[in-house]
Amino acid sequence: MQITGAMLIGAQAVRGAAGEMRAFAPALGEEIEPAFGLGGKAEVARACELAGQAFDAFRAAPFETRARLLEAIAERIVGIGDALIERAHLESALPKARLEGERGRTVGQLRLFATLVRDGRWCGAVLDSALPERKPLPRSDLRAQRIPLGPVAVFGASNFPLAFSVAGGDTASALAAGCPVVVKAHLAHPGTSELVGRAIQQAVADVGLPEGVFSLVFGGGNEAGETLVAHPAIKAVGFTGSRRGGLALANIAANRLEPIPVYAEMSSVNPMFVLPAALAARTEALAQGFVDSLTLGVGQFCTNPGLVLAIDGPDLDRFVKTASAALAQKPSQSMLTAGIASAYEEGVAAREKLAGVEVLAEGAKTEAHCDALPVLFKTSAAQFLAQHALSDEIFGPTSVVIACRDEAELARVAEQLEGQLTATLHIDRDDYAMAARLLPILERKAGRILANGFPTGVEVSYAMVHGGPFPATSDSRTTSVGAMAIERFLRPVCYQDLPAELLPATLQNDNPLQLWRLRDGELVRG
Ligand code: NAP
């Protein structure tokens, strides 16, 4: 498959005329071919109009067709072969083995949503029988199901060029819900985006769905994204990126004539609580595991462990010593983009200047382009509580160890934390009582609570939650990873006394789709 530098508007390849850009290979420090034509307002509007036109036909298509679309996308992505991994590697500087794993996750995610669509429980069919004899008033026949919201704008993330990008979790869950998708490609990996976009475009044709089910646009500056979110055909937004970007888009969405939901995953420092018995029993292993997790993928994970909290004393001193020695061995490596590398450098430099913050260790500087040098900081709980800047995410391989005087101070720090994607507890049996006291705080703060693990791995499954209170996301009621992600793009509709001939198949008496339904309060398949 060729990379041509064109946008994909419905079934067409359209070369944008609002300027040009080339992808940048961060590890080489140079631009790579070909040139991409950037789209302007007109092309973005065209993609949105096509999505609006496709909506009713797409949502009316059998669930089986929707499931086959998701599977066809997965097959087409696998069919691109090594060219996809090569291009993603060039554009992101991520290792090929990591990208192969990410491709596996991406197609697995699409297949999970295909299974979910066929199962049909997502549509939440509910039937309340009429009670014509009820006194003093009869009850109507009431039936409800969930229907898709409408076309969804998706902003691909820079740090997962496959799993959180053009065919990532937002796109997969929106298509599974029956929503057409317009993706605004991340310009950190435009070639990867085009390859995957073409796979989706072909899959839409393979299963005979209307062309507007999928479009991919490129834009320079913020104009394309702003136009996309403001377009009246768009009914929801999925975003992964910076807090500033997510808030800017949420602001546009809220100020439209018809405001729409924005599901933005933005910023998290993922605190790790190492409780006393675990710290004493497994000091060295915990320190090594933490540094490995912190520096994995050059720290470019939204679930990177950016804070370590423990009670001060000799065990924490040993932890710090081992972690510092391990971190000093970690080389500086190329980041995803030159911009992300300079934001990291600035963030670390600003943190070094904060009062009461000590640099414990730095990694080994290499000659890599656009690189990030791992840095480990230490401070006291009192300093952390006094300086809000210590709560801010620095995207990359850096973390702060916070020494707390006692359990009460540990709990105060936990209380002051902003919303998080994850919170981790390292605990042995003797820590359970303290953990039980911390849990109610952590439940209020985080979308996922882990015990004795590291937060950087995110499973795609039915129970996964990759969300959390602000600023982790703009809407804590949802997740952007896992089966529950589909719920973001659905809304309930109730049908009161609708004639049988007009009811959707999901709600007909004889249950032609054999769905699990809540019938007069009981979950049945009949
Ligand atoms: P970003 O700057 O937020 O950009 C993400 C996407 O949103 C891009 O497609 C960008 O389009 C668009 N966008 C951003 N601001 C916009 C605005 N005001 N109006 C319209 N569109 C806008 O994120 P990034 O480039 O991936 O990385 C920058 C920083 O984001 C990192 O340093 C890190 O702090 C954070 N980040 C967080 C996560 C996470 O998982 N939470 C992941 C990746 C990055 P344009 O290219 O047109 O600007």
mmCIF file of N, CA and C in Angstrom, residues 271 273 307 309 381 384-385 388 391 402 404 406-420 423 436-446 469-471:
data_model
loop_
_atom_site.group_PDB
_atom_site.id
_atom_site.type_symbol
_atom_site.label_atom_id
_atom_site.label_comp_id
_atom_site.label_asym_id
_atom_site.label_seq_id
_atom_site.Cartn_x
_atom_site.Cartn_y
_atom_site.Cartn_z
ATOM 1 N N PRO A 271 -0.173 7.944 40.935
ATOM 2 C CA PRO A 271 0.565 7.740 42.182
ATOM 3 C C PRO A 271 0.705 6.262 42.546
ATOM 4 N N PHE A 273 1.584 3.995 45.818
ATOM 5 C CA PHE A 273 1.731 3.995 47.281
ATOM 6 C C PHE A 273 2.456 2.718 47.685
ATOM 7 N N LEU A 307 4.516 9.586 40.512
ATOM 8 C CA LEU A 307 4.671 9.887 41.949
ATOM 9 C C LEU A 307 4.819 8.583 42.708
ATOM 10 N N LEU A 309 4.801 7.356 46.722
ATOM 11 C CA LEU A 309 4.573 7.817 48.094
ATOM 12 C C LEU A 309 4.894 6.711 49.078
ATOM 13 N N ALA A 381 6.553 15.363 51.864
ATOM 14 C CA ALA A 381 5.104 15.542 51.715
ATOM 15 C C ALA A 381 4.742 17.004 51.957
ATOM 16 N N PHE A 384 5.332 18.888 48.839
ATOM 17 C CA PHE A 384 4.340 18.503 47.825
ATOM 18 C C PHE A 384 3.008 19.205 48.099
ATOM 19 N N LEU A 385 2.623 19.212 49.373
ATOM 20 C CA LEU A 385 1.332 19.821 49.724
ATOM 21 C C LEU A 385 1.352 21.333 49.489
ATOM 22 N N HIS A 388 1.694 23.240 44.142
ATOM 23 C CA HIS A 388 0.814 22.534 43.215
ATOM 24 C C HIS A 388 1.555 22.040 41.978
ATOM 25 N N SER A 391 2.267 18.458 41.300
ATOM 26 C CA SER A 391 1.185 17.543 40.896
ATOM 27 C C SER A 391 1.070 17.445 39.384
ATOM 28 N N ILE A 402 7.939 10.863 47.186
ATOM 29 C CA ILE A 402 7.463 11.766 48.238
ATOM 30 C C ILE A 402 7.569 11.051 49.586
ATOM 31 N N CYS A 404 6.812 10.726 53.318
ATOM 32 C CA CYS A 404 5.773 11.194 54.251
ATOM 33 C C CYS A 404 6.200 10.834 55.685
ATOM 34 N N ASP A 406 4.265 10.100 58.277
ATOM 35 C CA ASP A 406 3.464 9.025 58.864
ATOM 36 C C ASP A 406 2.234 8.769 57.985
ATOM 37 N N GLU A 407 1.391 7.866 58.443
ATOM 38 C CA GLU A 407 0.210 7.514 57.644
ATOM 39 C C GLU A 407 -0.709 8.714 57.428
ATOM 40 N N ALA A 408 -0.828 9.545 58.439
ATOM 41 C CA ALA A 408 -1.741 10.697 58.322
ATOM 42 C C ALA A 408 -1.271 11.618 57.184
ATOM 43 N N GLU A 409 0.038 11.806 57.093
ATOM 44 C CA GLU A 409 0.548 12.687 56.037
ATOM 45 C C GLU A 409 0.386 12.025 54.658
ATOM 46 N N LEU A 410 0.577 10.713 54.615
ATOM 47 C CA LEU A 410 0.359 9.969 53.360
ATOM 48 C C LEU A 410 -1.085 10.174 52.885
ATOM 49 N N ALA A 411 -2.001 10.094 53.834
ATOM 50 C CA ALA A 411 -3.426 10.256 53.488
ATOM 51 C C ALA A 411 -3.703 11.700 53.046
ATOM 52 N N ARG A 412 -3.012 12.666 53.667
ATOM 53 C CA ARG A 412 -3.230 14.074 53.258
ATOM 54 C C ARG A 412 -2.775 14.294 51.820
ATOM 55 N N VAL A 413 -1.637 13.693 51.467
ATOM 56 C CA VAL A 413 -1.154 13.808 50.077
ATOM 57 C C VAL A 413 -2.170 13.150 49.134
ATOM 58 N N ALA A 414 -2.643 11.975 49.516
ATOM 59 C CA ALA A 414 -3.638 11.277 48.672
ATOM 60 C C ALA A 414 -4.862 12.166 48.470
ATOM 61 N N GLU A 415 -5.294 12.820 49.541
ATOM 62 C CA GLU A 415 -6.475 13.701 49.457
ATOM 63 C C GLU A 415 -6.232 14.883 48.522
ATOM 64 N N GLN A 416 -4.989 15.343 48.467
ATOM 65 C CA GLN A 416 -4.727 16.533 47.642
ATOM 66 C C GLN A 416 -4.543 16.205 46.155
ATOM 67 N N LEU A 417 -4.400 14.917 45.848
ATOM 68 C CA LEU A 417 -4.154 14.552 44.444
ATOM 69 C C LEU A 417 -5.325 14.956 43.554
ATOM 70 N N GLU A 418 -4.973 15.293 42.316
ATOM 71 C CA GLU A 418 -6.022 15.513 41.319
ATOM 72 C C GLU A 418 -6.535 14.148 40.841
ATOM 73 N N GLY A 419 -7.522 14.180 39.942
ATOM 74 C CA GLY A 419 -8.056 12.933 39.392
ATOM 75 C C GLY A 419 -6.991 12.192 38.588
ATOM 76 N N GLN A 420 -7.032 10.860 38.671
ATOM 77 C CA GLN A 420 -5.983 10.031 38.072
ATOM 78 C C GLN A 420 -6.580 8.884 37.257
ATOM 79 N N ALA A 423 -4.228 4.422 40.381
ATOM 80 C CA ALA A 423 -3.510 4.549 41.661
ATOM 81 C C ALA A 423 -3.072 3.134 42.012
ATOM 82 N N ALA A 436 -6.888 -0.444 53.497
ATOM 83 C CA ALA A 436 -8.352 -0.314 53.595
ATOM 84 C C ALA A 436 -8.733 1.121 53.955
ATOM 85 N N ARG A 437 -7.892 1.793 54.747
ATOM 86 C CA ARG A 437 -8.190 3.200 55.090
ATOM 87 C C ARG A 437 -7.930 4.131 53.902
ATOM 88 N N LEU A 438 -6.961 3.742 53.050
ATOM 89 C CA LEU A 438 -6.646 4.588 51.878
ATOM 90 C C LEU A 438 -7.640 4.400 50.725
ATOM 91 N N LEU A 439 -8.181 3.180 50.632
ATOM 92 C CA LEU A 439 -9.012 2.854 49.459
ATOM 93 C C LEU A 439 -10.161 3.829 49.193
ATOM 94 N N PRO A 440 -10.902 4.251 50.234
ATOM 95 C CA PRO A 440 -12.011 5.183 49.920
ATOM 96 C C PRO A 440 -11.507 6.485 49.282
ATOM 97 N N ILE A 441 -10.314 6.918 49.652
ATOM 98 C CA ILE A 441 -9.756 8.135 49.028
ATOM 99 C C ILE A 441 -9.393 7.819 47.576
ATOM 100 N N LEU A 442 -8.725 6.686 47.383
ATOM 101 C CA LEU A 442 -8.263 6.347 46.029
ATOM 102 C C LEU A 442 -9.435 6.120 45.078
ATOM 103 N N GLU A 443 -10.519 5.550 45.593
ATOM 104 C CA GLU A 443 -11.706 5.362 44.736
ATOM 105 C C GLU A 443 -12.235 6.706 44.237
ATOM 106 N N ARG A 444 -12.132 7.714 45.102
ATOM 107 C CA ARG A 444 -12.609 9.045 44.668
ATOM 108 C C ARG A 444 -11.677 9.674 43.654
ATOM 109 N N LYS A 445 -10.399 9.248 43.662
ATOM 110 C CA LYS A 445 -9.394 9.913 42.831
ATOM 111 C C LYS A 445 -9.138 9.242 41.490
ATOM 112 N N ALA A 446 -9.312 7.908 41.418
ATOM 113 C CA ALA A 446 -8.767 7.191 40.254
ATOM 114 C C ALA A 446 -9.793 6.293 39.576
ATOM 115 N N PRO A 469 -11.487 10.851 37.304
ATOM 116 C CA PRO A 469 -11.907 12.243 37.482
ATOM 117 C C PRO A 469 -10.926 13.223 36.834
ATOM 118 N N PHE A 470 -11.405 14.424 36.547
ATOM 119 C CA PHE A 470 -10.598 15.482 35.942
ATOM 120 C C PHE A 470 -9.324 15.717 36.761
ATOM 121 N N PRO A 471 -8.161 15.938 36.161
ATOM 122 C CA PRO A 471 -7.920 16.103 34.730
ATOM 123 C C PRO A 471 -7.558 14.821 33.986
#
